[in-house]
XYZ file of C-alpha atoms in Angstrom:
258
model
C 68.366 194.808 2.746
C 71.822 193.870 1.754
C 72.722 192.714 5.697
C 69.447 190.890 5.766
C 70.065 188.968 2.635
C 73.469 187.863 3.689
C 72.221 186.825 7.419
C 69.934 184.799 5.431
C 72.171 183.307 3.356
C 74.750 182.368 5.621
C 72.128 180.967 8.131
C 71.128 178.618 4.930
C 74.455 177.866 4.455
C 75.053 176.882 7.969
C 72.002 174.381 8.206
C 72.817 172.865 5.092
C 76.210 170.415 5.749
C 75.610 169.150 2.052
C 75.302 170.813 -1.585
C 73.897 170.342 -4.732
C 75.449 166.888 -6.966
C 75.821 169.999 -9.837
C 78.277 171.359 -7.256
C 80.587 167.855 -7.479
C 80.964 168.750 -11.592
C 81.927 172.428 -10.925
C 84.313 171.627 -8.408
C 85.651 169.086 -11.126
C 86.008 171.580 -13.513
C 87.513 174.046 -10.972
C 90.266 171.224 -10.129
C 91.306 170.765 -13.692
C 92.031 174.604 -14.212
C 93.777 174.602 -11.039
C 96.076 172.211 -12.323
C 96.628 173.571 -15.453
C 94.450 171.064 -17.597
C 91.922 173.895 -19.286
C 90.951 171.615 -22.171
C 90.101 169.115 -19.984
C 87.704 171.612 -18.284
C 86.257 172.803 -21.172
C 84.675 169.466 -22.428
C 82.413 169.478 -19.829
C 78.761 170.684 -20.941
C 78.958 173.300 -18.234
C 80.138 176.904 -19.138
C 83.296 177.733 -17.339
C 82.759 181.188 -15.820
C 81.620 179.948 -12.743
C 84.266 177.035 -12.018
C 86.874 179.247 -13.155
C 86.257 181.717 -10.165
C 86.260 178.426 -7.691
C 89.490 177.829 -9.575
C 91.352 181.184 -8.488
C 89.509 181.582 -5.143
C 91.163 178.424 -4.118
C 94.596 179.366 -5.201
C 93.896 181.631 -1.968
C 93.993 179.145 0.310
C 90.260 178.131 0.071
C 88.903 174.773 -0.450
C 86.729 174.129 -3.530
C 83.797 173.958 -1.710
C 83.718 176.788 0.525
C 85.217 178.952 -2.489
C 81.847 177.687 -4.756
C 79.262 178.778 -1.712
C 81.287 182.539 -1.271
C 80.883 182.807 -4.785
C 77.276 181.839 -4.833
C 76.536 184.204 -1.619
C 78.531 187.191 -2.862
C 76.598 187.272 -6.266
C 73.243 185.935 -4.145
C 73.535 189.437 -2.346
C 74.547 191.916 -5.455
C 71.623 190.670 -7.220
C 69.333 192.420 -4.635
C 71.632 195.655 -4.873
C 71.473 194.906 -8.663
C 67.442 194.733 -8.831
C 66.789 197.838 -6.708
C 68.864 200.035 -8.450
C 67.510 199.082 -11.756
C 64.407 198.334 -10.608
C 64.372 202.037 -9.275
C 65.385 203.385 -12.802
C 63.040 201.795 -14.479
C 59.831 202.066 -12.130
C 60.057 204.154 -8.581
C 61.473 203.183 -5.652
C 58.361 201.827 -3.660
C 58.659 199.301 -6.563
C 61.752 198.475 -5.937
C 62.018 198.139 -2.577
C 59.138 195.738 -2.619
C 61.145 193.763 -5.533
C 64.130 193.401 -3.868
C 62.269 192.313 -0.517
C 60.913 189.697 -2.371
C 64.347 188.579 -3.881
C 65.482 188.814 -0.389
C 63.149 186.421 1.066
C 62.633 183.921 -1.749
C 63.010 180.711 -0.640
C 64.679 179.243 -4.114
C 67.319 182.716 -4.553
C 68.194 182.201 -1.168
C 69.392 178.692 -1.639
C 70.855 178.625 -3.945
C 72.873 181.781 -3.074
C 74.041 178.846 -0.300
C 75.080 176.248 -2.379
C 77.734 175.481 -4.969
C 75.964 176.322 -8.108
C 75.966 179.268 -10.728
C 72.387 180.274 -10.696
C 72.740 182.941 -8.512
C 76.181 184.353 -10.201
C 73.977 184.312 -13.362
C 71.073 185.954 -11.950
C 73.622 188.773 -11.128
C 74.510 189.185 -14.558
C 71.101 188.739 -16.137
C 69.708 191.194 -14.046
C 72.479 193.598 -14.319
C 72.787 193.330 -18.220
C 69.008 193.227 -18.712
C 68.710 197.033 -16.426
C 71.742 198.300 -18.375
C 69.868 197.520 -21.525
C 66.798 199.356 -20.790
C 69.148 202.184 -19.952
C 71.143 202.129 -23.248
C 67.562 201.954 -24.874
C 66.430 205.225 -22.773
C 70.044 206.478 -23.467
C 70.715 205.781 -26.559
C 74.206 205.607 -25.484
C 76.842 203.310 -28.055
C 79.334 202.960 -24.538
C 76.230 201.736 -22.754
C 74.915 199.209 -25.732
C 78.953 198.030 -25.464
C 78.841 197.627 -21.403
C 75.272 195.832 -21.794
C 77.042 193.380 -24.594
C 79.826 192.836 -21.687
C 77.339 192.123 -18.728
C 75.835 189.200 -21.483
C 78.930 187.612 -22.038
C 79.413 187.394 -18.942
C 76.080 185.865 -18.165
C 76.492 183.360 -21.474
C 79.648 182.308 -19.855
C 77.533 181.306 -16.844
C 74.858 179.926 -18.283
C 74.146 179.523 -22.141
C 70.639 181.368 -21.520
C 72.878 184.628 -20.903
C 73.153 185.340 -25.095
C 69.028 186.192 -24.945
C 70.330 189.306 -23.446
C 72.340 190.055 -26.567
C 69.524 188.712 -29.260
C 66.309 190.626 -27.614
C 68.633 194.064 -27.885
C 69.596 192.714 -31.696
C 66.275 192.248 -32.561
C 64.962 195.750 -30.795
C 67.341 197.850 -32.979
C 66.698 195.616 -35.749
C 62.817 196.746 -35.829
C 64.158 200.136 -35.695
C 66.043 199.705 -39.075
C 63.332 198.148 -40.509
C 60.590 200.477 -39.319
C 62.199 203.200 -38.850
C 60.723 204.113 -35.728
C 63.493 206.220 -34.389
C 64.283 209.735 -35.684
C 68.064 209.516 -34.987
C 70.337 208.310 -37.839
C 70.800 205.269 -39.117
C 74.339 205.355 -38.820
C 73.306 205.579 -34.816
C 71.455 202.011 -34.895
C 74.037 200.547 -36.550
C 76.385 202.071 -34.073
C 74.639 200.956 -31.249
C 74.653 197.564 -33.125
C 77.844 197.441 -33.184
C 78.548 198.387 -29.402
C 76.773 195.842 -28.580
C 78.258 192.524 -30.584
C 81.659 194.182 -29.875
C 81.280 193.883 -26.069
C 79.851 190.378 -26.200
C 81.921 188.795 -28.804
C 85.326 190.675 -26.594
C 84.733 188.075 -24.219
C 82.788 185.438 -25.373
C 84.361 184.764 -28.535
C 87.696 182.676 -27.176
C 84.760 180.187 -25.927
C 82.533 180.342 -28.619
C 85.660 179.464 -30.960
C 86.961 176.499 -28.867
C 83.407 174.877 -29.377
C 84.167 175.483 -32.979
C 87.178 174.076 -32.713
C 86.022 170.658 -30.555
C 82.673 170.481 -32.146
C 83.639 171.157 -35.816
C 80.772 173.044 -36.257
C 79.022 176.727 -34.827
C 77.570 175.683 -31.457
C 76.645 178.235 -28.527
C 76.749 175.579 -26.107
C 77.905 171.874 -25.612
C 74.977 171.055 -22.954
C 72.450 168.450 -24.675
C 69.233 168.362 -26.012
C 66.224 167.108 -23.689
C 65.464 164.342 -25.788
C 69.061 162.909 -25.881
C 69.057 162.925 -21.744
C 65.558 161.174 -21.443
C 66.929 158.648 -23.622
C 70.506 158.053 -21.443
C 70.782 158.471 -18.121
C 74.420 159.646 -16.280
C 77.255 157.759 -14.217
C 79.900 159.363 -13.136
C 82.758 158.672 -14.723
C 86.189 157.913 -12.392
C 88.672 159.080 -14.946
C 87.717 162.703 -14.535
C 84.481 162.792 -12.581
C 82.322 164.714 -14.910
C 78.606 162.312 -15.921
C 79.268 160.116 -18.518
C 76.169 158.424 -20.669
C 75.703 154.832 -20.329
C 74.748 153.468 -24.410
C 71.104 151.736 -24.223
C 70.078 149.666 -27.063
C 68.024 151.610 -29.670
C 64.895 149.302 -28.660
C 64.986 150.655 -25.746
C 65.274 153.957 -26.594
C 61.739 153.549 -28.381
C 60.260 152.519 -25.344
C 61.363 154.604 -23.598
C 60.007 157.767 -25.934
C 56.926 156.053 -25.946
């Protein structure tokens, strides 16, 4: 399976002489680490995990670009390994195998496992941290709660999405307190409480207090609401490449909410 998914991959890659316009901000972002400008990198909306691996994989004599697709592929392909294995923990392994065919084959996984984008480097994480969770669940485990919090700081620092991880586990043992479902200790839930925050916020929490810092207030994530890119559409801008919003005139705005 794992062959098959990288001969797939690479053929994608192969066809496809061009990559994603996301790819031109991450490779921005990747450039500004390289040369030592990290605050610079950091005001961009996009978390820096992913740029940040582009970053050292071209201090190896890569380019940017071909760094960014490696890094898409290798993650592309341990997200099938990833899925089975959990997949095979938490149902049988007819089930997985048929899962992981079907990651295999999927058009979208596949490429974007080709292209210079993070989606695939956060479905690696998501999937990994989500299976380790339903194993420290099963386990009741405080190291395993701690490596779950780990895996979602890693996928947060992907992709802001990668902190549900953290808050569907929070609110699980939560119920517990309240409910008092379990018939271990309560000094166990909080435990495994613990584990977990402690592993996410090891990692996360440099990030999470640099928004602080730029933002002046608690944020999770710079990227925008929905609303506020409707309203005004991106250039690029040609100091430092990253989109830049072009100011319409409130009027406008209205019209175009209507």
């Amino acid at each position: 399976l794992l062959s098959l998914a990288c001969v797939i991959r690479f053929y994608i890659w192969y066809v496809t002489p061009t990559f994603a316009t996301d790819g031109i901000s991450y490779i921005n972002i990747a450039k500004h680490f390289v040369n030592g400008n990290f605050c610079e990198g950091l005001k961009h909306p996009y978390h820096p995990f992913y740029p940040l691996l582009i970053a050292f994989n071209s201090l190896l004599g890569l380019d940017f670009e071909t760094s960014g697709r490696l890094i898409s592929l290798f993650f592309g392909v341990c997200s099938v390994l990833a899925l089975y294995l959990f997949g095979k923990k938490m149902f049988d392994q007819r089930i997985a195998f048929l899962s992981s065919i079907l990651l295999v084959f999927h058009p979208y996984a596949a490429r974007l496992s080709a292209d210079v984008r993070c989606d695939s480097m956060y479905l690696f994480f998501y999937l990994s941290g989500f299976g380790l969770g339903y194993l420290a669940v099963v386990l009741k485990q405080p190291y395993l709660f701690f490596l779950t919090g780990m895996l979602s700081a890693f996928a947060y620092l992907t992709r802001p999405e990668g902190i549900s991880i953290v808050i569907i586990l929070s609110i699980w043992i939560g119920v517990q307190l309240i409910t008092g479902f379990k018939k271990l200790p309560l000094r166990n839930d909080i435990k495994n409480l613990c584990s977990l925050l402690v592993g996410f916020l090891i990692l996360s929490s440099p990030y999470i207090l640099y928004l602080k810092h730029s933002t002046n207030c608690w944020v999770l994530t710079q990227k925008k609401q929905i609303s506020s890119m409707i309203i005004k559409p991106l250039i690029l801008d040609k100091d430092n490449g990253f989109p830049k919003k072009l100011d319409i005139p409130q009027k406008r705005q209205v019209e175009l909410l209507n």
